[in-house]
mmCIF file of C-alpha atoms and ligand atoms in Angstrom:
data_model
loop_
_atom_site.group_PDB
_atom_site.id
_atom_site.type_symbol
_atom_site.label_atom_id
_atom_site.label_comp_id
_atom_site.label_asym_id
_atom_site.label_seq_id
_atom_site.Cartn_x
_atom_site.Cartn_y
_atom_site.Cartn_z
ATOM 1 C CA MET A 1 17.035 -9.909 -244.968
ATOM 2 C CA ASN A 2 16.276 -6.861 -242.888
ATOM 3 C CA GLN A 3 12.503 -7.022 -242.873
ATOM 4 C CA PRO A 4 10.111 -9.406 -241.108
ATOM 5 C CA VAL A 5 8.179 -11.747 -243.409
ATOM 6 C CA LYS A 6 4.599 -12.764 -242.624
ATOM 7 C CA VAL A 7 4.049 -16.507 -242.235
ATOM 8 C CA SER A 8 0.370 -16.053 -241.303
ATOM 9 C CA GLU A 9 -1.834 -13.250 -239.971
ATOM 10 C CA LYS A 10 -0.004 -12.915 -236.631
ATOM 11 C CA VAL A 11 3.091 -15.037 -237.168
ATOM 12 C CA TYR A 12 6.310 -13.591 -238.583
ATOM 13 C CA TRP A 13 9.618 -14.976 -239.799
ATOM 14 C CA ILE A 14 12.318 -12.799 -238.261
ATOM 15 C CA GLY A 15 15.414 -14.829 -239.121
ATOM 16 C CA VAL A 16 18.859 -13.622 -240.161
ATOM 17 C CA ASN A 17 21.405 -14.761 -242.733
ATOM 18 C CA ASP A 18 25.007 -15.568 -241.886
ATOM 19 C CA ARG A 19 27.378 -15.437 -244.846
ATOM 20 C CA GLU A 20 30.453 -14.673 -242.720
ATOM 21 C CA THR A 21 30.933 -17.830 -240.671
ATOM 22 C CA ALA A 22 33.142 -20.265 -242.606
ATOM 23 C CA LEU A 23 32.340 -23.471 -240.718
ATOM 24 C CA PHE A 24 29.123 -24.439 -238.936
ATOM 25 C CA GLU A 25 29.978 -25.849 -235.483
ATOM 26 C CA ASN A 26 33.524 -24.931 -236.602
ATOM 27 C CA LEU A 27 33.402 -28.131 -238.679
ATOM 28 C CA TRP A 28 31.034 -28.002 -241.665
ATOM 29 C CA PRO A 29 31.613 -25.665 -244.647
ATOM 30 C CA LEU A 30 29.165 -22.811 -245.069
ATOM 31 C CA ASP A 31 30.202 -21.756 -248.541
ATOM 32 C CA LYS A 32 26.527 -21.094 -249.339
ATOM 33 C CA GLY A 33 25.869 -19.434 -245.975
ATOM 34 C CA VAL A 34 23.198 -20.369 -243.458
ATOM 35 C CA ALA A 35 20.011 -18.787 -242.108
ATOM 36 C CA TYR A 36 19.103 -18.780 -238.427
ATOM 37 C CA ASN A 37 15.312 -18.693 -238.471
ATOM 38 C CA SER A 38 13.388 -17.241 -235.571
ATOM 39 C CA TYR A 39 9.664 -16.502 -235.398
ATOM 40 C CA LEU A 40 7.414 -14.057 -233.578
ATOM 41 C CA ILE A 41 3.738 -14.608 -232.721
ATOM 42 C CA ASN A 42 2.175 -11.213 -232.125
ATOM 43 C CA ASP A 43 -0.947 -12.235 -230.197
ATOM 44 C CA GLU A 44 -2.453 -10.848 -226.952
ATOM 45 C CA LYS A 45 0.651 -12.388 -225.437
ATOM 46 C CA VAL A 46 3.754 -12.182 -227.608
ATOM 47 C CA ALA A 47 5.931 -15.246 -228.111
ATOM 48 C CA LEU A 48 9.363 -15.357 -229.651
ATOM 49 C CA ILE A 49 10.356 -18.775 -230.972
ATOM 50 C CA ASP A 50 14.085 -19.441 -230.706
ATOM 51 C CA THR A 51 16.661 -16.689 -231.218
ATOM 52 C CA VAL A 52 19.756 -16.402 -233.448
ATOM 53 C CA LYS A 53 23.529 -16.712 -233.231
ATOM 54 C CA ILE A 54 25.162 -13.950 -231.214
ATOM 55 C CA ASN A 55 27.002 -12.462 -234.242
ATOM 56 C CA LYS A 56 23.702 -11.538 -235.919
ATOM 57 C CA MET A 57 21.691 -9.753 -233.231
ATOM 58 C CA ASP A 58 21.459 -6.180 -234.503
ATOM 59 C CA THR A 59 18.992 -6.624 -237.383
ATOM 60 C CA TYR A 60 17.201 -9.294 -235.365
ATOM 61 C CA PHE A 61 16.052 -6.961 -232.591
ATOM 62 C CA GLU A 62 15.249 -4.249 -235.156
ATOM 63 C CA LYS A 63 12.770 -6.643 -236.777
ATOM 64 C CA ILE A 64 11.110 -7.449 -233.453
ATOM 65 C CA GLN A 65 10.806 -3.747 -232.702
ATOM 66 C CA GLU A 66 9.335 -3.080 -236.159
ATOM 67 C CA ILE A 67 6.536 -5.602 -235.519
ATOM 68 C CA LEU A 68 5.775 -4.705 -231.895
ATOM 69 C CA GLY A 69 6.275 -0.923 -231.983
ATOM 70 C CA GLU A 70 7.142 1.000 -228.826
ATOM 71 C CA ASN A 71 4.474 -0.178 -226.410
ATOM 72 C CA LYS A 72 4.479 -3.944 -226.655
ATOM 73 C CA GLU A 73 6.933 -6.411 -225.150
ATOM 74 C CA VAL A 74 7.811 -10.035 -225.750
ATOM 75 C CA ASP A 75 6.139 -12.145 -223.026
ATOM 76 C CA TYR A 76 7.587 -15.574 -223.787
ATOM 77 C CA LEU A 77 10.724 -16.902 -225.425
ATOM 78 C CA ILE A 78 10.172 -20.496 -226.521
ATOM 79 C CA VAL A 79 13.500 -22.338 -226.531
ATOM 80 C CA ASN A 80 13.062 -25.397 -228.724
ATOM 81 C CA HIS A 81 16.820 -25.999 -228.919
ATOM 82 C CA MET A 82 19.780 -24.776 -226.888
ATOM 83 C CA GLU A 83 22.599 -25.001 -229.433
ATOM 84 C CA PRO A 84 24.111 -21.496 -229.459
ATOM 85 C CA ASP A 85 23.215 -20.823 -233.105
ATOM 86 C CA HIS A 86 19.675 -20.450 -231.704
ATOM 87 C CA SER A 87 20.172 -19.675 -228.027
ATOM 88 C CA GLY A 88 22.899 -17.068 -228.628
ATOM 89 C CA ALA A 89 20.630 -14.058 -228.186
ATOM 90 C CA ILE A 90 18.737 -15.253 -225.073
ATOM 91 C CA LYS A 91 20.646 -13.031 -222.659
ATOM 92 C CA GLU A 92 20.184 -10.072 -224.954
ATOM 93 C CA ALA A 93 16.446 -10.815 -225.230
ATOM 94 C CA MET A 94 16.224 -10.808 -221.431
ATOM 95 C CA HIS A 95 17.974 -7.459 -221.430
ATOM 96 C CA TYR A 96 15.575 -5.970 -224.040
ATOM 97 C CA PHE A 97 12.471 -7.445 -222.415
ATOM 98 C CA PRO A 98 13.079 -7.697 -218.638
ATOM 99 C CA ASN A 99 9.750 -9.446 -217.946
ATOM 100 C CA ILE A 100 10.225 -12.157 -220.559
ATOM 101 C CA LYS A 101 9.641 -15.770 -219.479
ATOM 102 C CA ILE A 102 11.939 -18.443 -220.926
ATOM 103 C CA VAL A 103 9.880 -21.486 -221.936
ATOM 104 C CA GLY A 104 11.520 -24.909 -222.106
ATOM 105 C CA ASN A 105 11.672 -28.389 -220.654
ATOM 106 C CA GLN A 106 13.722 -29.726 -217.736
ATOM 107 C CA LYS A 107 16.775 -30.325 -219.949
ATOM 108 C CA THR A 108 16.501 -26.793 -221.351
ATOM 109 C CA LEU A 109 16.564 -25.447 -217.822
ATOM 110 C CA GLU A 110 19.748 -27.371 -216.997
ATOM 111 C CA MET A 111 21.429 -26.161 -220.177
ATOM 112 C CA LEU A 112 20.352 -22.545 -219.678
ATOM 113 C CA GLU A 113 22.205 -22.530 -216.394
ATOM 114 C CA ALA A 114 25.202 -24.426 -217.788
ATOM 115 C CA PHE A 115 25.606 -22.197 -220.860
ATOM 116 C CA TYR A 116 24.470 -18.785 -219.640
ATOM 117 C CA GLY A 117 24.025 -18.951 -215.847
ATOM 118 C CA ILE A 118 20.284 -18.250 -216.291
ATOM 119 C CA THR A 119 18.059 -19.655 -213.522
ATOM 120 C CA ASP A 120 15.280 -17.038 -213.192
ATOM 121 C CA ASN A 121 12.080 -16.380 -215.144
ATOM 122 C CA PHE A 122 11.845 -19.960 -216.355
ATOM 123 C CA TYR A 123 8.503 -21.433 -217.439
ATOM 124 C CA LEU A 124 8.790 -25.227 -217.343
ATOM 125 C CA VAL A 125 6.786 -27.269 -219.853
ATOM 126 C CA LYS A 126 6.255 -30.993 -220.169
ATOM 127 C CA ASP A 127 5.356 -33.111 -223.169
ATOM 128 C CA GLY A 128 1.877 -32.149 -224.434
ATOM 129 C CA ASP A 129 1.552 -28.932 -222.364
ATOM 130 C CA VAL A 130 -0.217 -25.987 -224.009
ATOM 131 C CA LEU A 131 0.676 -22.299 -223.731
ATOM 132 C CA ASP A 132 -2.249 -19.943 -224.382
ATOM 133 C CA LEU A 133 -1.256 -16.712 -226.157
ATOM 134 C CA GLY A 134 -4.827 -15.510 -226.777
ATOM 135 C CA GLU A 135 -5.936 -16.605 -230.222
ATOM 136 C CA HIS A 136 -2.907 -18.885 -230.659
ATOM 137 C CA LYS A 137 -2.287 -21.967 -228.530
ATOM 138 C CA LEU A 138 1.160 -23.565 -228.592
ATOM 139 C CA ARG A 139 1.461 -27.257 -227.794
ATOM 140 C CA PHE A 140 4.880 -28.658 -226.946
ATOM 141 C CA TYR A 141 6.224 -31.965 -228.205
ATOM 142 C CA LEU A 142 9.400 -33.201 -226.532
ATOM 143 C CA THR A 143 11.631 -34.800 -229.191
ATOM 144 C CA PRO A 144 14.839 -35.601 -227.288
ATOM 145 C CA MET A 145 18.128 -36.238 -229.138
ATOM 146 C CA VAL A 146 17.111 -34.677 -232.431
ATOM 147 C CA HIS A 147 20.070 -33.961 -232.070
ATOM 148 C CA TRP A 148 20.601 -32.662 -228.496
ATOM 149 C CA PRO A 149 18.943 -33.886 -225.271
ATOM 150 C CA GLU A 150 16.623 -30.884 -224.814
ATOM 151 C CA THR A 151 15.301 -30.664 -228.392
ATOM 152 C CA MET A 152 11.540 -30.109 -228.645
ATOM 153 C CA MET A 153 9.016 -28.807 -231.171
ATOM 154 C CA SER A 154 6.189 -26.311 -230.699
ATOM 155 C CA TYR A 155 2.942 -26.636 -232.630
ATOM 156 C CA ASP A 156 0.636 -23.684 -233.173
ATOM 157 C CA GLU A 157 -2.804 -25.324 -232.999
ATOM 158 C CA THR A 158 -4.489 -22.249 -234.460
ATOM 159 C CA ASP A 159 -2.538 -21.839 -237.705
ATOM 160 C CA LYS A 160 -1.242 -25.448 -237.724
ATOM 161 C CA ILE A 161 2.401 -24.368 -237.848
ATOM 162 C CA LEU A 162 5.055 -26.762 -236.597
ATOM 163 C CA PHE A 163 8.078 -24.908 -235.223
ATOM 164 C CA SER A 164 10.473 -27.799 -235.647
ATOM 165 C CA MET A 165 13.894 -26.355 -234.614
ATOM 166 C CA ASP A 166 16.777 -27.996 -236.589
ATOM 167 C CA ALA A 167 14.605 -30.835 -237.899
ATOM 168 C CA PHE A 168 13.691 -30.299 -241.588
ATOM 169 C CA GLY A 169 16.220 -27.446 -241.827
ATOM 170 C CA GLY A 170 19.388 -27.098 -243.850
ATOM 171 C CA PHE A 171 22.403 -25.024 -244.803
ATOM 172 C CA GLY A 172 22.167 -22.219 -247.348
ATOM 173 C CA SER A 173 21.224 -18.608 -246.621
ATOM 174 C CA LEU A 174 17.739 -17.417 -247.615
ATOM 175 C CA ASP A 175 18.574 -15.125 -250.515
ATOM 176 C CA GLY A 176 15.264 -13.336 -250.919
ATOM 177 C CA GLY A 177 12.950 -16.346 -250.905
ATOM 178 C CA VAL A 178 11.816 -17.636 -247.514
ATOM 179 C CA PHE A 179 9.121 -20.189 -248.458
ATOM 180 C CA ASP A 180 9.382 -23.473 -250.359
ATOM 181 C CA ASP A 181 7.266 -22.011 -253.182
ATOM 182 C CA GLU A 182 9.655 -19.045 -253.546
ATOM 183 C CA VAL A 183 12.985 -20.871 -253.911
ATOM 184 C CA ASN A 184 14.813 -23.418 -256.071
ATOM 185 C CA LEU A 185 14.168 -26.569 -254.054
ATOM 186 C CA GLU A 186 16.878 -28.622 -255.783
ATOM 187 C CA PHE A 187 19.496 -26.356 -254.217
ATOM 188 C CA TYR A 188 17.924 -26.411 -250.755
ATOM 189 C CA GLU A 189 17.203 -30.149 -250.722
ATOM 190 C CA ASP A 190 20.914 -30.784 -251.282
ATOM 191 C CA GLU A 191 21.782 -28.452 -248.458
ATOM 192 C CA ILE A 192 19.098 -29.958 -246.191
ATOM 193 C CA ARG A 193 20.414 -33.483 -246.800
ATOM 194 C CA ARG A 194 23.936 -32.216 -246.085
ATOM 195 C CA TYR A 195 22.699 -30.717 -242.804
ATOM 196 C CA PHE A 196 20.867 -33.912 -241.953
ATOM 197 C CA SER A 197 23.848 -36.178 -242.713
ATOM 198 C CA ASN A 198 26.399 -33.910 -241.022
ATOM 199 C CA ILE A 199 24.452 -32.996 -237.885
ATOM 200 C CA VAL A 200 21.307 -35.051 -237.304
ATOM 201 C CA GLY A 201 21.778 -38.381 -239.151
ATOM 202 C CA LYS A 202 23.594 -40.068 -236.270
ATOM 203 C CA PHE A 203 20.329 -39.760 -234.339
ATOM 204 C CA SER A 204 18.137 -41.259 -237.047
ATOM 205 C CA MET A 205 16.344 -43.541 -234.601
ATOM 206 C CA MET A 206 15.366 -40.521 -232.496
ATOM 207 C CA VAL A 207 14.188 -38.775 -235.669
ATOM 208 C CA GLN A 208 11.947 -41.784 -236.325
ATOM 209 C CA ASN A 209 10.602 -41.527 -232.758
ATOM 210 C CA ALA A 210 9.869 -37.843 -233.291
ATOM 211 C CA LEU A 211 8.101 -38.521 -236.605
ATOM 212 C CA LYS A 212 5.943 -41.137 -234.892
ATOM 213 C CA LYS A 213 4.999 -38.637 -232.207
ATOM 214 C CA LEU A 214 3.987 -36.087 -234.856
ATOM 215 C CA GLN A 215 1.963 -38.620 -236.836
ATOM 216 C CA GLY A 216 -1.664 -37.573 -237.191
ATOM 217 C CA LEU A 217 -0.894 -33.909 -236.488
ATOM 218 C CA ASP A 218 -2.524 -31.601 -239.040
ATOM 219 C CA ILE A 219 0.528 -29.646 -240.251
ATOM 220 C CA SER A 220 -0.003 -26.798 -242.731
ATOM 221 C CA ILE A 221 3.406 -25.185 -242.330
ATOM 222 C CA VAL A 222 6.779 -26.551 -241.223
ATOM 223 C CA ALA A 223 8.905 -23.747 -239.812
ATOM 224 C CA PRO A 224 12.452 -24.947 -239.029
ATOM 225 C CA THR A 225 15.342 -22.942 -237.600
ATOM 226 C CA HIS A 226 17.389 -23.194 -240.829
ATOM 227 C CA GLY A 227 16.492 -23.161 -244.518
ATOM 228 C CA PRO A 228 13.128 -22.507 -246.160
ATOM 229 C CA VAL A 229 9.733 -22.483 -244.451
ATOM 230 C CA TRP A 230 7.518 -25.204 -245.964
ATOM 231 C CA ARG A 231 3.995 -23.920 -246.646
ATOM 232 C CA GLU A 232 3.205 -25.275 -250.113
ATOM 233 C CA ASN A 233 4.272 -28.851 -249.521
ATOM 234 C CA PRO A 234 5.178 -29.521 -245.871
ATOM 235 C CA GLN A 235 4.663 -33.260 -246.358
ATOM 236 C CA HIS A 236 7.502 -33.311 -248.873
ATOM 237 C CA ILE A 237 10.168 -32.357 -246.348
ATOM 238 C CA ILE A 238 8.632 -34.645 -243.713
ATOM 239 C CA SER A 239 8.800 -37.580 -246.131
ATOM 240 C CA LEU A 240 12.420 -36.790 -247.064
ATOM 241 C CA TYR A 241 13.341 -36.833 -243.361
ATOM 242 C CA ASP A 242 11.508 -40.116 -242.949
ATOM 243 C CA LYS A 243 13.387 -41.639 -245.894
ATOM 244 C CA TRP A 244 16.817 -40.427 -244.763
ATOM 245 C CA SER A 245 16.323 -41.551 -241.164
ATOM 246 C CA ARG A 246 15.353 -45.020 -242.429
ATOM 247 C CA TYR A 247 18.605 -45.081 -244.490
ATOM 248 C CA GLU A 248 16.696 -45.503 -247.755
ATOM 249 C CA ALA A 249 18.892 -44.735 -250.755
ATOM 250 C CA GLU A 250 18.791 -44.173 -254.506
ATOM 251 C CA GLU A 251 20.615 -46.140 -257.182
ATOM 252 C CA GLY A 252 24.079 -44.659 -257.475
ATOM 253 C CA VAL A 253 27.666 -45.035 -256.306
ATOM 254 C CA VAL A 254 29.973 -42.767 -254.325
ATOM 255 C CA ILE A 255 33.640 -43.536 -254.967
ATOM 256 C CA VAL A 256 36.110 -41.900 -252.601
ATOM 257 C CA TYR A 257 39.861 -42.331 -252.784
ATOM 258 C CA GLY A 258 43.072 -41.189 -251.180
ATOM 259 C CA SER A 259 45.949 -41.130 -253.639
ATOM 260 C CA MET A 260 49.440 -39.588 -253.340
ATOM 261 C CA TYR A 261 50.715 -39.880 -256.899
ATOM 262 C CA GLY A 262 47.710 -40.996 -258.913
ATOM 263 C CA ASN A 263 47.926 -44.800 -258.889
ATOM 264 C CA THR A 264 44.936 -45.278 -256.570
ATOM 265 C CA GLU A 265 43.135 -42.553 -258.504
ATOM 266 C CA ARG A 266 43.606 -44.538 -261.742
ATOM 267 C CA MET A 267 41.764 -47.465 -260.185
ATOM 268 C CA ALA A 268 38.965 -45.166 -259.007
ATOM 269 C CA ASP A 269 38.527 -43.765 -262.522
ATOM 270 C CA PHE A 270 38.616 -47.245 -264.005
ATOM 271 C CA ILE A 271 35.903 -48.540 -261.646
ATOM 272 C CA ALA A 272 33.762 -45.472 -262.381
ATOM 273 C CA ARG A 273 33.961 -46.172 -266.123
ATOM 274 C CA LYS A 274 32.976 -49.805 -265.608
ATOM 275 C CA LEU A 275 29.982 -48.724 -263.507
ATOM 276 C CA SER A 276 28.966 -46.322 -266.240
ATOM 277 C CA GLU A 277 29.267 -48.989 -268.939
ATOM 278 C CA LYS A 278 26.869 -51.086 -266.878
ATOM 279 C CA GLY A 279 24.276 -48.334 -266.791
ATOM 280 C CA ILE A 280 24.906 -46.500 -263.519
ATOM 281 C CA THR A 281 24.312 -42.808 -264.126
ATOM 282 C CA ASN A 282 24.650 -41.480 -260.592
ATOM 283 C CA ILE A 283 28.377 -41.761 -259.964
ATOM 284 C CA ARG A 284 30.141 -39.343 -257.599
ATOM 285 C CA LEU A 285 33.922 -39.637 -257.571
ATOM 286 C CA TYR A 286 35.794 -37.736 -254.861
ATOM 287 C CA ASP A 287 39.414 -37.161 -253.953
ATOM 288 C CA ALA A 288 39.216 -37.262 -250.156
ATOM 289 C CA SER A 289 42.068 -34.749 -249.888
ATOM 290 C CA LYS A 290 40.185 -32.190 -251.939
ATOM 291 C CA THR A 291 36.470 -32.458 -251.123
ATOM 292 C CA HIS A 292 35.346 -31.839 -247.552
ATOM 293 C CA VAL A 293 33.849 -34.910 -245.915
ATOM 294 C CA SER A 294 30.687 -32.854 -245.298
ATOM 295 C CA TYR A 295 29.759 -33.236 -248.998
ATOM 296 C CA ILE A 296 30.953 -36.831 -249.253
ATOM 297 C CA ILE A 297 28.817 -38.109 -246.358
ATOM 298 C CA SER A 298 25.826 -36.233 -247.783
ATOM 299 C CA ASP A 299 26.137 -38.138 -251.071
ATOM 300 C CA MET A 300 26.622 -41.410 -249.209
ATOM 301 C CA TRP A 301 23.322 -40.725 -247.456
ATOM 302 C CA ARG A 302 21.750 -40.337 -250.872
ATOM 303 C CA PHE A 303 23.213 -43.293 -252.793
ATOM 304 C CA LYS A 304 23.256 -46.991 -252.009
ATOM 305 C CA GLY A 305 26.734 -47.901 -253.316
ATOM 306 C CA VAL A 306 30.018 -46.889 -251.686
ATOM 307 C CA ILE A 307 33.460 -47.763 -253.039
ATOM 308 C CA LEU A 308 36.451 -46.720 -250.940
ATOM 309 C CA GLY A 309 40.083 -46.661 -252.045
ATOM 310 C CA SER A 310 43.259 -45.804 -250.193
ATOM 311 C CA CYS A 311 46.953 -45.991 -250.742
ATOM 312 C CA ALA A 312 49.085 -46.939 -247.754
ATOM 313 C CA TYR A 313 50.623 -44.047 -245.875
ATOM 314 C CA ASN A 314 53.293 -44.690 -243.228
ATOM 315 C CA SER A 315 51.891 -48.221 -242.885
ATOM 316 C CA GLY A 316 48.359 -46.957 -242.299
ATOM 317 C CA LEU A 317 45.361 -45.535 -244.067
ATOM 318 C CA PHE A 318 45.838 -42.347 -246.090
ATOM 319 C CA PRO A 319 44.991 -39.522 -243.608
ATOM 320 C CA SER A 320 42.207 -37.913 -245.650
ATOM 321 C CA MET A 321 40.546 -41.342 -246.022
ATOM 322 C CA GLN A 322 40.827 -41.784 -242.250
ATOM 323 C CA THR A 323 38.746 -38.608 -241.915
ATOM 324 C CA VAL A 324 36.130 -40.065 -244.274
ATOM 325 C CA ILE A 325 35.767 -43.381 -242.467
ATOM 326 C CA ASN A 326 35.759 -41.647 -239.069
ATOM 327 C CA LYS A 327 32.780 -39.572 -240.184
ATOM 328 C CA ILE A 328 30.926 -42.599 -241.572
ATOM 329 C CA GLU A 329 31.505 -44.522 -238.353
ATOM 330 C CA ASN A 330 30.480 -41.570 -236.212
ATOM 331 C CA SER A 331 27.308 -41.053 -238.245
ATOM 332 C CA ALA A 332 26.485 -44.772 -237.992
ATOM 333 C CA LEU A 333 25.218 -44.804 -241.585
ATOM 334 C CA LYS A 334 23.491 -48.119 -242.290
ATOM 335 C CA ASN A 335 22.427 -50.367 -245.191
ATOM 336 C CA ARG A 336 25.039 -49.504 -247.778
ATOM 337 C CA VAL A 337 26.884 -51.783 -250.222
ATOM 338 C CA LEU A 338 30.682 -51.531 -250.101
ATOM 339 C CA GLY A 339 33.624 -52.225 -252.422
ATOM 340 C CA ILE A 340 37.284 -51.714 -251.458
ATOM 341 C CA PHE A 341 40.447 -51.020 -253.435
ATOM 342 C CA GLY A 342 43.818 -49.454 -252.787
ATOM 343 C CA ASN A 343 47.545 -49.465 -253.074
ATOM 344 C CA TYR A 344 50.126 -51.340 -251.025
ATOM 345 C CA SER A 345 52.863 -48.769 -251.846
ATOM 346 C CA TRP A 346 55.884 -50.184 -249.943
ATOM 347 C CA SER A 347 54.247 -51.138 -246.671
ATOM 348 C CA GLY A 348 50.532 -51.900 -246.958
ATOM 349 C CA GLY A 349 48.098 -50.376 -244.476
ATOM 350 C CA GLY A 350 45.419 -48.803 -246.688
ATOM 351 C CA VAL A 351 43.285 -51.755 -247.714
ATOM 352 C CA VAL A 352 43.748 -53.640 -244.441
ATOM 353 C CA ASN A 353 42.315 -50.681 -242.526
ATOM 354 C CA LEU A 354 39.422 -50.324 -244.954
ATOM 355 C CA GLU A 355 38.716 -54.016 -244.349
ATOM 356 C CA ALA A 356 38.680 -53.423 -240.592
ATOM 357 C CA PHE A 357 36.270 -50.522 -241.141
ATOM 358 C CA ALA A 358 34.015 -52.779 -243.268
ATOM 359 C CA ASP A 359 33.921 -55.389 -240.474
ATOM 360 C CA LYS A 360 32.786 -52.731 -237.991
ATOM 361 C CA MET A 361 30.103 -51.245 -240.253
ATOM 362 C CA LYS A 362 28.656 -54.625 -241.280
ATOM 363 C CA TRP A 363 27.728 -53.283 -244.707
ATOM 364 C CA GLU A 364 27.128 -55.740 -247.503
ATOM 365 C CA ARG A 365 30.352 -56.301 -249.477
ATOM 366 C CA VAL A 366 30.884 -56.582 -253.233
ATOM 367 C CA GLY A 367 33.801 -58.202 -255.023
ATOM 368 C CA GLU A 368 37.159 -59.091 -253.601
ATOM 369 C CA SER A 369 39.251 -56.209 -252.261
ATOM 370 C CA VAL A 370 42.014 -55.245 -254.642
ATOM 371 C CA GLU A 371 45.398 -53.948 -253.510
ATOM 372 C CA ALA A 372 47.852 -52.940 -256.243
ATOM 373 C CA LYS A 373 51.590 -52.877 -255.629
ATOM 374 C CA SER A 374 52.643 -49.316 -256.468
ATOM 375 C CA SER A 375 51.131 -49.112 -259.972
ATOM 376 C CA PRO A 376 48.010 -51.142 -260.810
ATOM 377 C CA LYS A 377 48.548 -54.069 -263.211
ATOM 378 C CA ALA A 378 46.236 -56.069 -265.470
ATOM 379 C CA GLU A 379 45.212 -58.475 -262.675
ATOM 380 C CA ASP A 380 44.360 -55.517 -260.413
ATOM 381 C CA PHE A 381 42.134 -53.965 -263.071
ATOM 382 C CA LYS A 382 40.438 -57.339 -263.505
ATOM 383 C CA LYS A 383 39.482 -57.303 -259.830
ATOM 384 C CA CYS A 384 38.284 -53.709 -260.230
ATOM 385 C CA VAL A 385 35.960 -54.910 -263.011
ATOM 386 C CA ASN A 386 34.627 -57.527 -260.612
ATOM 387 C CA ILE A 387 33.914 -54.908 -257.907
ATOM 388 C CA ALA A 388 32.033 -52.771 -260.441
ATOM 389 C CA GLU A 389 30.036 -55.688 -261.830
ATOM 390 C CA GLU A 390 29.075 -57.011 -258.406
ATOM 391 C CA MET A 391 28.088 -53.522 -257.311
ATOM 392 C CA VAL A 392 25.813 -53.068 -260.314
ATOM 393 C CA LYS A 393 24.192 -56.444 -259.671
ATOM 394 C CA LYS A 394 23.366 -55.435 -256.095
ATOM 395 C CA LEU A 395 22.054 -52.034 -257.115
ATOM 396 C CA LYS A 396 19.891 -53.374 -259.921
ATOM 397 C CA ALA A 397 18.595 -56.333 -257.911
HETATM 398 FE FE1 FEO B 1 20.874 -25.203 -235.592
HETATM 399 FE FE2 FEO B 1 21.526 -27.791 -233.481
HETATM 400 O O1 FEO B 1 21.638 -26.042 -234.126
#
């Protein structure tokens, strides 16, 4: 969007959409784009809150100019987060506004120098400090490791707006609608959970710490650096974050398999049918070679049941399944129920590695692992029935 959007009397959304970048962090698919949200408080003193990725600067500075006109400058740039999708335009902002002060904490300062060689015009803030802009007062809350060391949030005590950086944000460009009451929330909630599970979920404990710190704060608007701005129901997104970072899950099963010639896939389909016959309606069945792990881990964060299947490949796990379990391990997802199946082929190596993964994760197990020899036989399908039945029992308990 090329025009600023008013969040309140003196606060503006001045974000940009990125529909060109294919992979966020060069890892996570952006097939629905992403928005880099930035905000401007046009008070006696002018504060810019976070910037945007370097590939999207032109319309960004036009919007700032449109709000401020010719005679006003930006006094402060609040840097809540240093990842370059938000810090990318800092140098350019310093060029546009030579007297600008960069506001951040000690970790921000270290990163500013490390990333951009910036050491001057820094305004150091500590947890709880307040910056007076005139009518608006910004209080800073240090929330380290959500998901980088320097991450912090800024709270506008006047309009009760929480500028929350990545927290509460998600993938998906803002296609006209900016606020939660202007968009289809089903779409954005999916993309916010995907962002959470891909980027932030590993640091769930730190998210819980941050939520505790914010408890009791009167929040009218949540303004993250990605995805919609929450003004109608800010508590909704806060409660979703709370639920995800406590690993709470819905009834449902994610089945993921790696299959070369369809034998492991047959078992996956069979298990899915048995789950359905037992009344499970949320079943997501993925071929790990086809669907990016970004979407798979997002569904695993949503549903309680996980069933993993792999054929053997060169005496090991099928490579696309290796990618899936690497991501689960790296995200440290907790409290899931796990079933395992696979195919020995001519060497074994699939199921045994899934077993090793299960030992590491310490998830609750269901049924006995089943490993077919080349094509699954009647006794293999019997064990698949057992996995499905045990899974349903756990989910319905
Ligand atoms: Fe949106 Fe951590 O960057």
